[in-house]
mmCIF file of C-alpha atoms and ligand atoms in Angstrom:
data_model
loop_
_atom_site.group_PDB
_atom_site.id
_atom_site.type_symbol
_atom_site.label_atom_id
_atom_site.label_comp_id
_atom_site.label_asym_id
_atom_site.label_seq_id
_atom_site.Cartn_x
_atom_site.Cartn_y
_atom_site.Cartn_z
ATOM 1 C CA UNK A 1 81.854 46.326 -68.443
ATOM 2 C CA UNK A 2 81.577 48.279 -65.034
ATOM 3 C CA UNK A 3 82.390 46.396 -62.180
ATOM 4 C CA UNK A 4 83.582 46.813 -58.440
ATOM 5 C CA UNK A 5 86.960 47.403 -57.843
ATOM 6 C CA UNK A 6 87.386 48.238 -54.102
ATOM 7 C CA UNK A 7 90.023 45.374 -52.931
ATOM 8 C CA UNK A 8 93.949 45.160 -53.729
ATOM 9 C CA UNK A 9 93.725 41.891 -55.361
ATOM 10 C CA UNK A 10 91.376 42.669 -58.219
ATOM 11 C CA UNK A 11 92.903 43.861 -61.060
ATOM 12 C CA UNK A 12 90.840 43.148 -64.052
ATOM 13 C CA UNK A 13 86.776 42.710 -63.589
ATOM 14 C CA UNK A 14 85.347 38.951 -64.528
ATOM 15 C CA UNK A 15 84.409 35.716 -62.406
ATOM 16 C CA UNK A 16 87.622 34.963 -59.870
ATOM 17 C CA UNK A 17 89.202 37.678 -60.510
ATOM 18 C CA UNK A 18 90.113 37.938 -56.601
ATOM 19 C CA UNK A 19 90.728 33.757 -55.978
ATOM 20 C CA UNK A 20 91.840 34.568 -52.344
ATOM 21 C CA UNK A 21 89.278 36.886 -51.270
ATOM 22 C CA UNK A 22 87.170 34.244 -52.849
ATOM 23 C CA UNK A 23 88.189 31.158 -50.993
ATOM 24 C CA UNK A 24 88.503 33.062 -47.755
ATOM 25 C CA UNK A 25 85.118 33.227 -47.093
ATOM 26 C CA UNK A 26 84.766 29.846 -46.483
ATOM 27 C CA UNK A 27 85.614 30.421 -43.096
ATOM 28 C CA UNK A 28 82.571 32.384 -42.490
ATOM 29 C CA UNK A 29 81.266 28.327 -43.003
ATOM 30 C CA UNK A 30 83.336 27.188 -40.608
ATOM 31 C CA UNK A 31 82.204 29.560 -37.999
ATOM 32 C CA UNK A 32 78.420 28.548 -38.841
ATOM 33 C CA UNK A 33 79.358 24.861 -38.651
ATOM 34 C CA UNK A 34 81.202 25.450 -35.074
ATOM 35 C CA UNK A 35 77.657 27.778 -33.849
ATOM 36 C CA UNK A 36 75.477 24.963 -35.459
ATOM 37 C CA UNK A 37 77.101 22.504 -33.331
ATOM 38 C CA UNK A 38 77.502 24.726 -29.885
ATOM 39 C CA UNK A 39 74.090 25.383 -30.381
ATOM 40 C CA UNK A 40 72.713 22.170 -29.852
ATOM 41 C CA UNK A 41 73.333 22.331 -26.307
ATOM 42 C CA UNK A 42 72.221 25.791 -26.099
ATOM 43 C CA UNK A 43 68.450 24.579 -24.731
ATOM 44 C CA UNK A 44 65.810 26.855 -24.932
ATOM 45 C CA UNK A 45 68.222 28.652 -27.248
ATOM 46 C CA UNK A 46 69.153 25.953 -30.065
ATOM 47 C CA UNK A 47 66.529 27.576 -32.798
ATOM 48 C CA UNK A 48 67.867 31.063 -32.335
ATOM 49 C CA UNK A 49 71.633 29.561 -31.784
ATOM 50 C CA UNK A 50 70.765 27.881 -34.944
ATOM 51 C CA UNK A 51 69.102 31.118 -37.259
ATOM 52 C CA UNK A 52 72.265 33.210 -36.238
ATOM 53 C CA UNK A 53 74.590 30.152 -37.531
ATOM 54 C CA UNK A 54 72.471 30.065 -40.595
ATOM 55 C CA UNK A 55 73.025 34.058 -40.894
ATOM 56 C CA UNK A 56 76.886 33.435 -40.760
ATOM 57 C CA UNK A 57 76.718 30.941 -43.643
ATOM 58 C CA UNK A 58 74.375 33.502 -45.475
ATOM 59 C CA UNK A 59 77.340 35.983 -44.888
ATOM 60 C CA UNK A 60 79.766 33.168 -46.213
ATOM 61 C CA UNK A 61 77.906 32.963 -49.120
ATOM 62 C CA UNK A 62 76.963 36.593 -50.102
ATOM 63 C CA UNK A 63 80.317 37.522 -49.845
ATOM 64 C CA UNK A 64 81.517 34.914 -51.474
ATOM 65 C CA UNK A 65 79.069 35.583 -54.708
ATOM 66 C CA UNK A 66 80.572 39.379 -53.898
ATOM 67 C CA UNK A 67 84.015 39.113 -54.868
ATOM 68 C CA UNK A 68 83.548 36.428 -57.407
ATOM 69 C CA UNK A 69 81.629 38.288 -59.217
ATOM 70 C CA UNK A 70 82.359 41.865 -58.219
ATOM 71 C CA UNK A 71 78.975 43.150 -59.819
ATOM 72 C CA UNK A 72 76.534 45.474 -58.088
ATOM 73 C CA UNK A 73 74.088 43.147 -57.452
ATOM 74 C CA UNK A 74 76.638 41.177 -55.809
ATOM 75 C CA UNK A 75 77.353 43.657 -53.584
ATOM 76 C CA UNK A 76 73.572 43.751 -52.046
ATOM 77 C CA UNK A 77 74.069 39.997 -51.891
ATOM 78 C CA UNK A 78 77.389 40.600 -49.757
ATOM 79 C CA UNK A 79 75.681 43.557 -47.484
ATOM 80 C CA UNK A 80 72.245 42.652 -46.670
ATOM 81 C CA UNK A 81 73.181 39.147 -45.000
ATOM 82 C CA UNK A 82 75.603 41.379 -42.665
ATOM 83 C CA UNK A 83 72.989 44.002 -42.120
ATOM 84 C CA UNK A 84 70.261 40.889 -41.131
ATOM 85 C CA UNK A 85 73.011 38.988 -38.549
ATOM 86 C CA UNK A 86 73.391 42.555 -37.160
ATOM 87 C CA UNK A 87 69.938 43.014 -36.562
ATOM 88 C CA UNK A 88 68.948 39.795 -35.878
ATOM 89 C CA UNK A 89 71.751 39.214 -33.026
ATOM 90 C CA UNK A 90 70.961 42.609 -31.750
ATOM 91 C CA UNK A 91 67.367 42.007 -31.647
ATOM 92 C CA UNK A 92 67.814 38.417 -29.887
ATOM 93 C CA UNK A 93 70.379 39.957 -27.320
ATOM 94 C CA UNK A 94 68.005 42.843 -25.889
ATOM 95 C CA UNK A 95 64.623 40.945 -26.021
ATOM 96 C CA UNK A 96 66.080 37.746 -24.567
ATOM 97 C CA UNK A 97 69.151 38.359 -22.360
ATOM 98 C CA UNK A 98 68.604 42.040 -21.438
ATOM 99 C CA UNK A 99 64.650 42.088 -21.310
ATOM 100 C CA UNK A 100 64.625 45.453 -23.306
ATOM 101 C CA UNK A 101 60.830 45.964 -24.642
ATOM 102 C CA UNK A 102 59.527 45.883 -28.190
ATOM 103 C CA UNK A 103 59.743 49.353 -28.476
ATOM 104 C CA UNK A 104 63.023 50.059 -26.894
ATOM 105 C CA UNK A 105 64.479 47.503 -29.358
ATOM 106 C CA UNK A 106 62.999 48.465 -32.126
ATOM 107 C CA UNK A 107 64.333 52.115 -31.561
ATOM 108 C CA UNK A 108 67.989 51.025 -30.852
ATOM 109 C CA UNK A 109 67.656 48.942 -34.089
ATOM 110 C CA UNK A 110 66.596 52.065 -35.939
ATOM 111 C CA UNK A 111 69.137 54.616 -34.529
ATOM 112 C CA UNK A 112 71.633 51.615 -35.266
ATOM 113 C CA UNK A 113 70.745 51.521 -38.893
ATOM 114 C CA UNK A 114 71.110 54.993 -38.940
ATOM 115 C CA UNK A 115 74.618 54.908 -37.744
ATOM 116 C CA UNK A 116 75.691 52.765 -40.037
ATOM 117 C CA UNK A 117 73.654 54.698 -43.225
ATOM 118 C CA UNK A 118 75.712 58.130 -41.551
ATOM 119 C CA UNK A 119 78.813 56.282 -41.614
ATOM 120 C CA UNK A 120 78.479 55.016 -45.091
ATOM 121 C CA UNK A 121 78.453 58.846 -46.308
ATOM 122 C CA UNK A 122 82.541 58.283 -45.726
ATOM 123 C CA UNK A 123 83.723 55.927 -48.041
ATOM 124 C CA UNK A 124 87.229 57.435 -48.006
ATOM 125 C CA UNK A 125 87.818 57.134 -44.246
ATOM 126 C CA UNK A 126 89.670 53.805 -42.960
ATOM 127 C CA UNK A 127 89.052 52.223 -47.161
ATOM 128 C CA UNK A 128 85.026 52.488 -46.487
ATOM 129 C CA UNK A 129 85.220 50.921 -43.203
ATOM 130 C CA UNK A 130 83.707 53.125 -41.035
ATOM 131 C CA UNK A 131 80.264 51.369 -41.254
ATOM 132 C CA UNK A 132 81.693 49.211 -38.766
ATOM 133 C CA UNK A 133 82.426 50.881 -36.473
ATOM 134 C CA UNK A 134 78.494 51.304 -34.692
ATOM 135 C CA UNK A 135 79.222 47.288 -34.690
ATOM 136 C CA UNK A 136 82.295 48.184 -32.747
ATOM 137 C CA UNK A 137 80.566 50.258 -30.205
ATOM 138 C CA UNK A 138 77.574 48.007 -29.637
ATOM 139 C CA UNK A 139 79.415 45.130 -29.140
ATOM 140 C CA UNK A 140 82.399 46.507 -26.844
ATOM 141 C CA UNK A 141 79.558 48.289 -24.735
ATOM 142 C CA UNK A 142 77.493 44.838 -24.941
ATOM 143 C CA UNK A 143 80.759 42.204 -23.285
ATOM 144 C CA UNK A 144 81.178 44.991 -21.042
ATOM 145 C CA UNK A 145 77.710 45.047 -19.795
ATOM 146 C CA UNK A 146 77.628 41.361 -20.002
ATOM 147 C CA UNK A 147 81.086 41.614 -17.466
ATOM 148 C CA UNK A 148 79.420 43.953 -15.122
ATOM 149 C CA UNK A 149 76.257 41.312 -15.119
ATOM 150 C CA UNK A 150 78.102 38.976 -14.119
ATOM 151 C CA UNK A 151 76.617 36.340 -17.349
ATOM 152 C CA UNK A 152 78.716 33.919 -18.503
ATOM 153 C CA UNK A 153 79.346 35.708 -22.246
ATOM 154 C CA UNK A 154 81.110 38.533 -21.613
ATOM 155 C CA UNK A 155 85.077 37.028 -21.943
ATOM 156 C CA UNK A 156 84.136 35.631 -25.517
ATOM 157 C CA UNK A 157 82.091 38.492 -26.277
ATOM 158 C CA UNK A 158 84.961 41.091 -25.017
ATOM 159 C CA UNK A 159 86.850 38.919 -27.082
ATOM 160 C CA UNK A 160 84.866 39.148 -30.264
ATOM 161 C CA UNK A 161 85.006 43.325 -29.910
ATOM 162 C CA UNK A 162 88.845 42.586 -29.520
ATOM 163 C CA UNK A 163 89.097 40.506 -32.219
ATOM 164 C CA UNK A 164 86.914 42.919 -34.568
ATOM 165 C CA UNK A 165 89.506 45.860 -33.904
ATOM 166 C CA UNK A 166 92.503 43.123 -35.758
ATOM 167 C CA UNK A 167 89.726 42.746 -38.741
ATOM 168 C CA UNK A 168 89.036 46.268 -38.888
ATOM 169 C CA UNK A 169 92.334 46.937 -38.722
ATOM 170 C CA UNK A 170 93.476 44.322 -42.057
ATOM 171 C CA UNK A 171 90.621 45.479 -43.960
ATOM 172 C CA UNK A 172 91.329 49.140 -43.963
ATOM 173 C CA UNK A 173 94.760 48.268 -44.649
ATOM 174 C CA UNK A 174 94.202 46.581 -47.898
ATOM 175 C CA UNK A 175 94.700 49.454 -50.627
ATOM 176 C CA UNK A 176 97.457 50.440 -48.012
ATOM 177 C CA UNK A 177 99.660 47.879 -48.432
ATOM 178 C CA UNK A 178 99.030 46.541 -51.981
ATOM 179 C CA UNK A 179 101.959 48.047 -53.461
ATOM 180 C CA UNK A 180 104.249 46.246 -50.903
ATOM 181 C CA UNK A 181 101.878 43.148 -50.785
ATOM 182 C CA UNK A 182 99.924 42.320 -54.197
ATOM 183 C CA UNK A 183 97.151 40.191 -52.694
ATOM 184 C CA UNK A 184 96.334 42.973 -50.057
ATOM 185 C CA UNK A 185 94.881 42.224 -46.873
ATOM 186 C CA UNK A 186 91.245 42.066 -47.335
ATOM 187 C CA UNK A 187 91.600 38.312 -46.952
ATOM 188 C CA UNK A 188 92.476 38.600 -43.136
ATOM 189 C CA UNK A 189 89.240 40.901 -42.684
ATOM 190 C CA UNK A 190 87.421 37.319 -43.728
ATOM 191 C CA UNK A 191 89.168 34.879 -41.806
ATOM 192 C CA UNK A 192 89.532 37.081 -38.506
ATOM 193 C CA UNK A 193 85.857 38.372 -38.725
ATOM 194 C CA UNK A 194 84.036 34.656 -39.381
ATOM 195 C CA UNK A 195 86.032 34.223 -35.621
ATOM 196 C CA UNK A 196 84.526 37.557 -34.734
ATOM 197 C CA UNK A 197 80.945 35.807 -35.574
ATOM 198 C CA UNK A 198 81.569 32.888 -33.970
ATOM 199 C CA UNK A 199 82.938 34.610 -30.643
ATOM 200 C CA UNK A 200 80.020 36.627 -30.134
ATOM 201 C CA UNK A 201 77.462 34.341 -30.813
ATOM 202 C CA UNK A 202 78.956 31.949 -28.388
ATOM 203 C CA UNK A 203 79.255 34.754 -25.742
ATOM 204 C CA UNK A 204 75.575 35.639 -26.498
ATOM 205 C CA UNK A 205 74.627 31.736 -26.406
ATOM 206 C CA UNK A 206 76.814 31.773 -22.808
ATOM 207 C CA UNK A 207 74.733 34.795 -21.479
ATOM 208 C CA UNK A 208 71.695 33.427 -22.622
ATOM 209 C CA UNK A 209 71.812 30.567 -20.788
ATOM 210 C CA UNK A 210 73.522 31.620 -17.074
ATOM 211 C CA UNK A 211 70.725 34.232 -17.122
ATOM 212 C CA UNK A 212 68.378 31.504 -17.321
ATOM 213 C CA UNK A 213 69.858 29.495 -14.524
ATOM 214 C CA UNK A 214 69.490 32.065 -11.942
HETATM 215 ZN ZN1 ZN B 301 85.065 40.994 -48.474
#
């Protein structure tokens, strides 16, 4: 049986196979439940506070089904959902805090996806996670805009990119360390990044809403 065996704590393919990397996803829950509940006050944001808190869950769960399983078609279950919050939050951040055009978005979104398809081609560097790292960018560049704006976000969404740079950090580590450390650290990348999530769509929410009041 062919399986996926990118991540320390697997060691043999079949269902829980990686128990911790598993169970640490249901932080990504936790974060949704947190932006589910901020968003309520959000105003004429709640619905989109709301579809990027469902997106976090739909990470949750994706990855989730990902290492469980550990099957190819588990791992377009534990990609797409991260592509789509990408997008989505991308999307929402231009059109409705920055006032960017259809067309400008829709070409940052594109050269975005690009990014991450030319960073995929190098699976080897930092244990495959280089196809973060146009997530990186964008978001640094976006709290510091937001800081420079003068909107409310930018400290949580400074914060988030801050934050990212730890769960980058654990989850090229993983291999890394396995020999010293059998369960790896690929369960840190979960629990630090579903903070990462939560961060920046509260820093969006927070811009959102002090450009509104102006
Ligand atoms: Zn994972």
């Amino acid at each position: 049986m062919s399986y996926v065996d990118l991540y320390c704590e697997r060691l043999a393919p079949g269902l829980m196979a990686e128990p911790v990397n598993t169970l640490s996803n249901l932080a990504f829950f936790a974060a949704a439940w947190l932006v589910w509940r901020r968003a309520a006050s959000a105003g004429a944001w709640r619905a989109r506070g709301r579809l990027l808190a469902a997106l976090i869950a739909l990470i949750g769960a994706g990855s989730f089904t990902f290492h469980a399983f550990a099957t190819t078609w588990a791992e377009a279950l534990d990609e797409f959902p991260i592509l789509l919050f990408q997008l989505v939050f991308l999307g929402l951040y231009f059109r409705g805090v920055t006032g960017w055009g259809r067309a400008a978005v829709a070409g940052f979104l594109a050269a975005f996806v690009a990014a991450g398809v030319g960073a995929a081609g190098f699976p080897a560097v930092l244990n495959g996670s280089l196809v973060y790292l146009p997530a990186l960018a964008v978001l640094s560049a976006i709290g510091a805009g937001e800081a420079v704006a003068r909107r409310d976000g930018w400290p949580c969404l400074l914060g988030a990119a801050g934050t990212f740079v730890v769960s980058v950090g654990f989850r090229s580590a993983d291999l890394a360390v396995c020999p010293r450390f059998a369960l790896g650290t690929h369960f840190l990348w979960h629990l630090i990044n579903a903070m990462v999530l939560a961060l920046a769509v509260l820093g969006l929410l927070l811009s959102a809403r002090s450009g509104e009041t102006r």
